[in-house]
């Protein structure tokens, strides 16, 4: 079974029904309950978390581990129990990406990652110390360190 | 807005399955206990608003705004739990491993 995703950005896209991700609580402040992950550019680390209900609602996301070697996700015990996740669980973790004119101004939200497992998604609060709401994706200090 | 005056230790029940307890009042601060179904997310307002704004900002992205190829400056963590993206749809065809490309030069970092 396929469903047709209508997108103001990408036009009509056929997706497998198994690729639909249900967000019981929606995204924080945005709502929406049915999304899917699109990868329009096969070689890009960026995907789009795209609403199936609102053709204009889509957020770029990425795998935080690709950009932040130190990234860790720590959940409140209550939240982890509710979501049925423990330290050994295999879940996909994404972070939303704030885009800008220059890649130097791109930022990822490490504070509220999106976890996806078994076709269900949740935007959760990361309790790991120091996780930034707007973490620059391309850090000046990384380049400086590699040049040193 | 419904306004209810409570003393420390007193409760309010909402909808039969949410219990709000005024635990303690000290100066300008009140400690509130909330018992609610686990499926009901509870946030401090300022955090909820921060995340909402970040989500809204991300949702403003145009489809052409993302660089086609961007190499991360930091390598993937090897100790992390599995983050293999499940449920990924590639509208342009199968065959992508999900790994970031290694060939492109990174953009110049901001000073």
mmCIF file of N, CA and C in Angstrom, chain A residues 16-77:
data_model
loop_
_atom_site.group_PDB
_atom_site.id
_atom_site.type_symbol
_atom_site.label_atom_id
_atom_site.label_comp_id
_atom_site.label_asym_id
_atom_site.label_seq_id
_atom_site.Cartn_x
_atom_site.Cartn_y
_atom_site.Cartn_z
ATOM 1 N N UNK A 16 5.515 4.497 0.848
ATOM 2 C CA UNK A 16 4.982 3.249 1.386
ATOM 3 C C UNK A 16 4.266 3.544 2.694
ATOM 4 N N UNK A 17 3.156 2.871 2.884
ATOM 5 C CA UNK A 17 2.407 3.101 4.117
ATOM 6 C C UNK A 17 3.257 2.807 5.350
ATOM 7 N N UNK A 18 4.191 1.876 5.212
ATOM 8 C CA UNK A 18 5.064 1.527 6.337
ATOM 9 C C UNK A 18 6.003 2.672 6.706
ATOM 10 N N UNK A 19 6.134 3.648 5.812
ATOM 11 C CA UNK A 19 7.023 4.774 6.093
ATOM 12 C C UNK A 19 6.309 5.915 6.816
ATOM 13 N N UNK A 20 5.029 5.728 7.070
ATOM 14 C CA UNK A 20 4.299 6.755 7.823
ATOM 15 C C UNK A 20 4.699 6.666 9.290
ATOM 16 N N UNK A 21 5.018 7.800 9.871
ATOM 17 C CA UNK A 21 5.376 7.854 11.289
ATOM 18 C C UNK A 21 4.267 8.602 12.026
ATOM 19 N N UNK A 22 3.683 7.916 12.965
ATOM 20 C CA UNK A 22 2.624 8.535 13.768
ATOM 21 C C UNK A 22 3.247 9.268 14.952
ATOM 22 N N UNK A 23 2.872 10.515 15.124
ATOM 23 C CA UNK A 23 3.291 11.293 16.292
ATOM 24 C C UNK A 23 2.056 11.500 17.179
ATOM 25 N N UNK A 24 1.897 10.669 18.200
ATOM 26 C CA UNK A 24 0.680 10.767 19.011
ATOM 27 C C UNK A 24 0.484 12.157 19.607
ATOM 28 N N UNK A 25 1.590 12.822 19.932
ATOM 29 C CA UNK A 25 1.489 14.144 20.554
ATOM 30 C C UNK A 25 1.859 15.259 19.586
ATOM 31 N N UNK A 26 2.067 14.923 18.335
ATOM 32 C CA UNK A 26 2.479 15.944 17.382
ATOM 33 C C UNK A 26 3.880 16.435 17.657
ATOM 34 N N UNK A 27 4.270 17.462 16.916
ATOM 35 C CA UNK A 27 5.522 18.135 17.231
ATOM 36 C C UNK A 27 5.193 19.301 18.157
ATOM 37 N N UNK A 28 6.123 19.613 19.035
ATOM 38 C CA UNK A 28 5.850 20.628 20.048
ATOM 39 C C UNK A 28 5.507 21.959 19.373
ATOM 40 N N UNK A 29 4.314 22.435 19.650
ATOM 41 C CA UNK A 29 3.873 23.728 19.133
ATOM 42 C C UNK A 29 3.393 23.694 17.693
ATOM 43 N N UNK A 30 3.637 22.598 16.984
ATOM 44 C CA UNK A 30 3.224 22.516 15.588
ATOM 45 C C UNK A 30 2.086 21.529 15.383
ATOM 46 N N UNK A 31 1.976 20.576 16.277
ATOM 47 C CA UNK A 31 0.946 19.566 16.107
ATOM 48 C C UNK A 31 1.247 18.658 14.926
ATOM 49 N N UNK A 32 0.207 18.188 14.291
ATOM 50 C CA UNK A 32 0.375 17.232 13.202
ATOM 51 C C UNK A 32 0.605 15.853 13.790
ATOM 52 N N UNK A 33 -0.026 14.861 13.220
ATOM 53 C CA UNK A 33 0.086 13.522 13.791
ATOM 54 C C UNK A 33 0.651 12.500 12.830
ATOM 55 N N UNK A 34 0.694 12.816 11.554
ATOM 56 C CA UNK A 34 1.234 11.861 10.590
ATOM 57 C C UNK A 34 2.326 12.539 9.783
ATOM 58 N N UNK A 35 3.508 11.975 9.880
ATOM 59 C CA UNK A 35 4.655 12.514 9.164
ATOM 60 C C UNK A 35 5.358 11.374 8.443
ATOM 61 N N UNK A 36 6.274 11.731 7.567
ATOM 62 C CA UNK A 36 7.187 10.742 7.023
ATOM 63 C C UNK A 36 8.521 11.425 6.814
ATOM 64 N N UNK A 37 9.558 10.604 6.615
ATOM 65 C CA UNK A 37 10.894 11.153 6.405
ATOM 66 C C UNK A 37 11.246 11.036 4.930
ATOM 67 N N UNK A 38 11.553 12.175 4.331
ATOM 68 C CA UNK A 38 11.937 12.208 2.920
ATOM 69 C C UNK A 38 13.422 12.522 2.810
ATOM 70 N N UNK A 39 14.046 11.875 1.833
ATOM 71 C CA UNK A 39 15.447 12.197 1.559
ATOM 72 C C UNK A 39 15.546 12.576 0.086
ATOM 73 N N UNK A 40 15.244 13.833 -0.249
ATOM 74 C CA UNK A 40 15.235 14.235 -1.653
ATOM 75 C C UNK A 40 16.620 14.158 -2.299
ATOM 76 N N UNK A 41 17.653 14.412 -1.532
ATOM 77 C CA UNK A 41 19.015 14.337 -2.058
ATOM 78 C C UNK A 41 19.681 13.104 -1.462
ATOM 79 N N UNK A 42 19.935 12.086 -2.290
ATOM 80 C CA UNK A 42 20.440 10.824 -1.746
ATOM 81 C C UNK A 42 21.741 10.975 -0.954
ATOM 82 N N UNK A 43 22.577 11.931 -1.329
ATOM 83 C CA UNK A 43 23.870 12.042 -0.666
ATOM 84 C C UNK A 43 23.887 13.052 0.472
ATOM 85 N N UNK A 44 22.734 13.608 0.763
ATOM 86 C CA UNK A 44 22.706 14.652 1.777
ATOM 87 C C UNK A 44 22.490 14.065 3.162
ATOM 88 N N UNK A 45 23.139 14.632 4.166
ATOM 89 C CA UNK A 45 22.844 14.202 5.533
ATOM 90 C C UNK A 45 21.506 14.740 6.046
ATOM 91 N N UNK A 46 20.867 15.576 5.237
ATOM 92 C CA UNK A 46 19.610 16.184 5.676
ATOM 93 C C UNK A 46 18.411 15.442 5.110
ATOM 94 N N UNK A 47 17.425 15.244 5.959
ATOM 95 C CA UNK A 47 16.149 14.685 5.541
ATOM 96 C C UNK A 47 15.070 15.712 5.865
ATOM 97 N N UNK A 48 13.880 15.427 5.375
ATOM 98 C CA UNK A 48 12.747 16.281 5.714
ATOM 99 C C UNK A 48 11.723 15.464 6.484
ATOM 100 N N UNK A 49 11.365 15.956 7.626
ATOM 101 C CA UNK A 49 10.237 15.378 8.352
ATOM 102 C C UNK A 49 9.001 16.101 7.824
ATOM 103 N N UNK A 50 8.248 15.373 7.010
ATOM 104 C CA UNK A 50 7.195 16.029 6.244
ATOM 105 C C UNK A 50 5.821 15.579 6.725
ATOM 106 N N UNK A 51 4.960 16.538 6.952
ATOM 107 C CA UNK A 51 3.588 16.229 7.349
ATOM 108 C C UNK A 51 2.831 15.582 6.196
ATOM 109 N N UNK A 52 1.999 14.603 6.531
ATOM 110 C CA UNK A 52 1.124 14.004 5.521
ATOM 111 C C UNK A 52 -0.207 14.743 5.450
ATOM 112 N N UNK A 53 -0.444 15.608 6.390
ATOM 113 C CA UNK A 53 -1.735 16.289 6.463
ATOM 114 C C UNK A 53 -1.662 17.735 5.996
ATOM 115 N N UNK A 54 -0.482 18.323 6.068
ATOM 116 C CA UNK A 54 -0.308 19.719 5.681
ATOM 117 C C UNK A 54 0.800 19.794 4.635
ATOM 118 N N UNK A 55 0.441 20.057 3.378
ATOM 119 C CA UNK A 55 1.448 20.037 2.303
ATOM 120 C C UNK A 55 2.595 21.018 2.527
ATOM 121 N N UNK A 56 2.357 22.050 3.341
ATOM 122 C CA UNK A 56 3.391 23.047 3.539
ATOM 123 C C UNK A 56 4.238 22.834 4.778
ATOM 124 N N UNK A 57 3.907 21.800 5.549
ATOM 125 C CA UNK A 57 4.594 21.618 6.828
ATOM 126 C C UNK A 57 5.686 20.563 6.708
ATOM 127 N N UNK A 58 6.920 21.015 6.746
ATOM 128 C CA UNK A 58 8.054 20.098 6.687
ATOM 129 C C UNK A 58 9.240 20.741 7.373
ATOM 130 N N UNK A 59 9.998 19.931 8.104
ATOM 131 C CA UNK A 59 11.161 20.436 8.821
ATOM 132 C C UNK A 59 12.390 19.645 8.390
ATOM 133 N N UNK A 60 13.468 20.346 8.044
ATOM 134 C CA UNK A 60 14.704 19.613 7.798
ATOM 135 C C UNK A 60 15.221 19.012 9.107
ATOM 136 N N UNK A 61 15.690 17.789 9.012
ATOM 137 C CA UNK A 61 16.250 17.120 10.195
ATOM 138 C C UNK A 61 17.538 16.418 9.773
ATOM 139 N N UNK A 62 18.337 16.068 10.758
ATOM 140 C CA UNK A 62 19.549 15.314 10.480
ATOM 141 C C UNK A 62 19.845 14.386 11.641
ATOM 142 N N UNK A 63 20.772 13.478 11.399
ATOM 143 C CA UNK A 63 21.246 12.588 12.453
ATOM 144 C C UNK A 63 22.275 13.353 13.290
ATOM 145 N N UNK A 64 21.989 13.615 14.549
ATOM 146 C CA UNK A 64 22.900 14.454 15.337
ATOM 147 C C UNK A 64 24.296 13.855 15.468
ATOM 148 N N UNK A 65 24.394 12.525 15.421
ATOM 149 C CA UNK A 65 25.704 11.895 15.592
ATOM 150 C C UNK A 65 26.644 12.200 14.431
ATOM 151 N N UNK A 66 26.085 12.596 13.294
ATOM 152 C CA UNK A 66 26.932 12.941 12.162
ATOM 153 C C UNK A 66 27.665 14.259 12.399
ATOM 154 N N UNK A 67 27.060 15.126 13.169
ATOM 155 C CA UNK A 67 27.624 16.463 13.354
ATOM 156 C C UNK A 67 28.198 16.698 14.750
ATOM 157 N N UNK A 68 27.694 15.964 15.705
ATOM 158 C CA UNK A 68 28.087 16.230 17.090
ATOM 159 C C UNK A 68 28.580 14.920 17.709
ATOM 160 N N UNK A 69 29.893 14.759 17.699
ATOM 161 C CA UNK A 69 30.463 13.505 18.188
ATOM 162 C C UNK A 69 30.102 13.272 19.647
ATOM 163 N N UNK A 70 29.876 14.365 20.356
ATOM 164 C CA UNK A 70 29.609 14.251 21.790
ATOM 165 C C UNK A 70 28.125 14.148 22.108
ATOM 166 N N UNK A 71 27.305 14.086 21.060
ATOM 167 C CA UNK A 71 25.862 14.108 21.298
ATOM 168 C C UNK A 71 25.414 12.922 22.134
ATOM 169 N N UNK A 72 24.607 13.200 23.116
ATOM 170 C CA UNK A 72 24.004 12.135 23.925
ATOM 171 C C UNK A 72 22.547 12.488 24.148
ATOM 172 N N UNK A 73 21.742 11.468 24.221
ATOM 173 C CA UNK A 73 20.321 11.674 24.504
ATOM 174 C C UNK A 73 20.010 11.058 25.857
ATOM 175 N N UNK A 74 19.534 11.891 26.760
ATOM 176 C CA UNK A 74 19.156 11.432 28.090
ATOM 177 C C UNK A 74 17.688 11.770 28.294
ATOM 178 N N UNK A 75 16.902 10.745 28.585
ATOM 179 C CA UNK A 75 15.472 10.954 28.782
ATOM 180 C C UNK A 75 15.126 10.894 30.262
ATOM 181 N N UNK A 76 14.121 11.661 30.635
ATOM 182 C CA UNK A 76 13.520 11.484 31.949
ATOM 183 C C UNK A 76 13.079 10.031 32.090
ATOM 184 N N UNK A 77 13.256 9.478 33.286
ATOM 185 C CA UNK A 77 12.853 8.082 33.484
ATOM 186 C C UNK A 77 11.393 7.872 33.112
#
